[in-house]
PDB file of C-alpha atoms in Angstrom:
ATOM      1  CA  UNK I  23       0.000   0.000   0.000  1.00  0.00           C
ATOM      2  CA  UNK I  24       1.364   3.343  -0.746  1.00  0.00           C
ATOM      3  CA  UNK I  25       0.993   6.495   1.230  1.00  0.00           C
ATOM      4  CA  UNK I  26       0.311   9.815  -0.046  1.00  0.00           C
ATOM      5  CA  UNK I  27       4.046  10.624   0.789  1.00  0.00           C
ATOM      6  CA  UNK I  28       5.568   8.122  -1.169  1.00  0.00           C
ATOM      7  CA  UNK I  29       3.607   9.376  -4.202  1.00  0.00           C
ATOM      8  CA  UNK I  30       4.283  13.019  -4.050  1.00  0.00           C
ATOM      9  CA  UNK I  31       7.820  13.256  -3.813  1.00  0.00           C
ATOM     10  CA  UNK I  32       9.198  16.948  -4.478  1.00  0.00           C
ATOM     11  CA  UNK I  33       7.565  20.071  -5.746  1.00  0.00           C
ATOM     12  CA  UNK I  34       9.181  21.099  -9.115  1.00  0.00           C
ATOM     13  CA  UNK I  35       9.763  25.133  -8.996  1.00  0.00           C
ATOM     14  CA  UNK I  36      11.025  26.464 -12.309  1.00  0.00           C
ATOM     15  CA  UNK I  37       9.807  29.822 -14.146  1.00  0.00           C
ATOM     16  CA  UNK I  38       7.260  27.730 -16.565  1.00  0.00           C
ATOM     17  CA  UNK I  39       5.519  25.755 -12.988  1.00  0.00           C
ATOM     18  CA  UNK I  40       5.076  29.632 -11.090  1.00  0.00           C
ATOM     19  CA  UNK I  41       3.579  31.108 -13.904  1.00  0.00           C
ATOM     20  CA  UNK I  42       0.806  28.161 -13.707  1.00  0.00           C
ATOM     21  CA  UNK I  43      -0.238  29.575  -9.914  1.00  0.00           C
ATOM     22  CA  UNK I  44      -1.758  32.060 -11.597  1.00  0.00           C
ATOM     23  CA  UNK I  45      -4.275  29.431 -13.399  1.00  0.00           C
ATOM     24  CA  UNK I  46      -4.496  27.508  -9.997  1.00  0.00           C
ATOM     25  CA  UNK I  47      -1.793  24.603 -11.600  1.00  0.00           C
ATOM     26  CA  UNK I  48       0.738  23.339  -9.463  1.00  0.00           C
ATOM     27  CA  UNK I  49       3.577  21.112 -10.375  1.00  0.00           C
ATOM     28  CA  UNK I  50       5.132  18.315  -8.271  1.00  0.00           C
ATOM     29  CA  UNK I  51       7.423  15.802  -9.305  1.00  0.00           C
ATOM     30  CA  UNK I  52       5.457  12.201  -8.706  1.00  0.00           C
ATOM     31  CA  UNK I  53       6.009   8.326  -8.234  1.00  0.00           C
ATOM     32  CA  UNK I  54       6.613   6.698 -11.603  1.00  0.00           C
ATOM     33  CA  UNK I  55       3.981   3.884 -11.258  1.00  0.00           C
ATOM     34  CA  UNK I  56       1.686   6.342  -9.503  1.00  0.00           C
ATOM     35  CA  UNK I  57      -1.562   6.954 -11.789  1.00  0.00           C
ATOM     36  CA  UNK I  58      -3.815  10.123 -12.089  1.00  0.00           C
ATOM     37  CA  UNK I  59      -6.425   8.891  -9.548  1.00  0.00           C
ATOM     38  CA  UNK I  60      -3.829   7.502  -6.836  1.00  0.00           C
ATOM     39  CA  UNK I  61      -2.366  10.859  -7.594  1.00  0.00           C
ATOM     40  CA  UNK I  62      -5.739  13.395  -7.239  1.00  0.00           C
ATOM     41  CA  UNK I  63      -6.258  11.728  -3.398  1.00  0.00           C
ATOM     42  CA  UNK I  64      -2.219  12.240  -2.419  1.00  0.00           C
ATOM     43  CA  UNK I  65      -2.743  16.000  -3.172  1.00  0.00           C
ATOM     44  CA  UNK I  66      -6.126  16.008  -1.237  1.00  0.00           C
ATOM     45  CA  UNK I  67      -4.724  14.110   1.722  1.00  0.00           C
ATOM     46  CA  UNK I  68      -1.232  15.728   2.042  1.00  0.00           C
ATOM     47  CA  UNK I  69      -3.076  19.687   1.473  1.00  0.00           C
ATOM     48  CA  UNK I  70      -6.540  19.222   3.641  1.00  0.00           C
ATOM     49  CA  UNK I  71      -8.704  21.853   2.230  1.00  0.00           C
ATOM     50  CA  UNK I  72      -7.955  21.206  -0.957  1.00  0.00           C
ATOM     51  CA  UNK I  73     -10.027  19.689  -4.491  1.00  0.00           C
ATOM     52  CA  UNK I  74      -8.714  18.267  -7.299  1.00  0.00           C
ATOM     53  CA  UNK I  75     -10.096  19.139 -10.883  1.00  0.00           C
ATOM     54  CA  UNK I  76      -7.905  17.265 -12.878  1.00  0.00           C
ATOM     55  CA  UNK I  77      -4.565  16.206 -13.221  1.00  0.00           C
ATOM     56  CA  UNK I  78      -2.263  15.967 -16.244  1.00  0.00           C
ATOM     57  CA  UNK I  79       1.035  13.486 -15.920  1.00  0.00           C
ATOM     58  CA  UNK I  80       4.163  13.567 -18.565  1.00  0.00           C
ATOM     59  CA  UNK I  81       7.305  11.451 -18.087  1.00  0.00           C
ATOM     60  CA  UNK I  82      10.587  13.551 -18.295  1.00  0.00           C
ATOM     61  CA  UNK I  83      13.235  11.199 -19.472  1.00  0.00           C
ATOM     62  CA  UNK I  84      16.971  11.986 -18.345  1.00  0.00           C
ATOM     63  CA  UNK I  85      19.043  14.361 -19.737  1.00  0.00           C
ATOM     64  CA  UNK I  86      22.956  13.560 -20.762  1.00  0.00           C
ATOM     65  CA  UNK I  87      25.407  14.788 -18.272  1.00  0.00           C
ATOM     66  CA  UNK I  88      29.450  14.910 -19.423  1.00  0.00           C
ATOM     67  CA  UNK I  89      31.710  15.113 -17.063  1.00  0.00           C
ATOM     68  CA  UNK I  90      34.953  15.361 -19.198  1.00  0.00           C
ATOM     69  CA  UNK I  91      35.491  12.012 -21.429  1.00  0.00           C
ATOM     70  CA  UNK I  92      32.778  10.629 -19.092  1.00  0.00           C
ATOM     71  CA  UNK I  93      28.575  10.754 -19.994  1.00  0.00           C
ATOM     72  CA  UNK I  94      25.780   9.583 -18.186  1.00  0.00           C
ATOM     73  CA  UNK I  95      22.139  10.133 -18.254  1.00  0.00           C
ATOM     74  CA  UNK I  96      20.186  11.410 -14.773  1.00  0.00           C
ATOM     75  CA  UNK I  97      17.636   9.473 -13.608  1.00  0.00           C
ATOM     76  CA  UNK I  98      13.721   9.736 -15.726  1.00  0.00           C
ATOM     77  CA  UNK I  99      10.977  11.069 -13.624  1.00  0.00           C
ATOM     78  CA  UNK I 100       7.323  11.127 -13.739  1.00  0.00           C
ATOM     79  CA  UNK I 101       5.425  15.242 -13.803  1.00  0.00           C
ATOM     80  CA  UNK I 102       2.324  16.103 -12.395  1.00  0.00           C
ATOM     81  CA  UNK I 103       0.458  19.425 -13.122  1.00  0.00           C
ATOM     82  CA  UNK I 104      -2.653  19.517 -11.046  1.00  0.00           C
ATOM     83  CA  UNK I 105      -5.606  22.033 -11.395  1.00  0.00           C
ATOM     84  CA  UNK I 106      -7.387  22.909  -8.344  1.00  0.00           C
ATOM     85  CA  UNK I 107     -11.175  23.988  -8.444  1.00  0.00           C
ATOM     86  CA  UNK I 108     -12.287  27.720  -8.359  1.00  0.00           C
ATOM     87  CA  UNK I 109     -13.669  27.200  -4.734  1.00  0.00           C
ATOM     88  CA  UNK I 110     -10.506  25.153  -3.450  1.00  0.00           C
ATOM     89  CA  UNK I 111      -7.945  26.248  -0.854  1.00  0.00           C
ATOM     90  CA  UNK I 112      -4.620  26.903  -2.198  1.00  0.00           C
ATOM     91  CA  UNK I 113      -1.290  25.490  -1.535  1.00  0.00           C
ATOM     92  CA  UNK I 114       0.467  27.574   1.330  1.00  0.00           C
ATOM     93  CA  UNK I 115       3.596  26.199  -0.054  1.00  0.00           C
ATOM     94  CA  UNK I 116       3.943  27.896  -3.094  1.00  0.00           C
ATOM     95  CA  UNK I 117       2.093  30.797  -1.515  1.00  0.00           C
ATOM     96  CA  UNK I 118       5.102  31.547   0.076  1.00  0.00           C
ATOM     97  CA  UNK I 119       7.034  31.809  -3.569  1.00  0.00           C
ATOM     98  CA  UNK I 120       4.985  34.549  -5.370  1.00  0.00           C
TER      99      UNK I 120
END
């Protein structure tokens, strides 16, 4: 059985995921065998207060890495944008990062 914390694992903050606050879209970086339902009840377990309107998932693969004569890939990872409904909390999280 997995928890809610071993499905979200990290929130992703770039440019392109804090101009998405603005559309109530928030970005965290999720389990790879996670699906979008498993998913939708993490977010409204971890953030009480909060409802899930939909979710949208993309694997990232890795991207190549030199060091010198010496290449590797980093490891692939699995995106989640979620959209929260108009009468939903938000995330005091990424409140914090506006």
């Amino acid at each position: 059985m997995k928890t809610a914390h071993d499905i979200i694992l990290a929130p992703v903050i770039t440019e392109n995921s804090m101009e998405g606050l603005a559309q109530r879209k928030y970005t965290f970086k999720v389990a790879k065998n996670a699906n979008k339902i498993e998913i939708a009840k993490a977010v409204e377990t971890v953030f009480p207060g909060v409802k899930v309107a939909s979710v949208n998932t993309l694997n990232c693969k890795g991207t190549l890495k030199r060091m010198g004569r010496y290449s590797g890939y980093t490891p692939d990872y699995k995106k989640a944008v979620i959209t929260l409904t108009a009468d939903s909390k938000t995330i005091e999280f990424f409140d914090s990062m506006q």
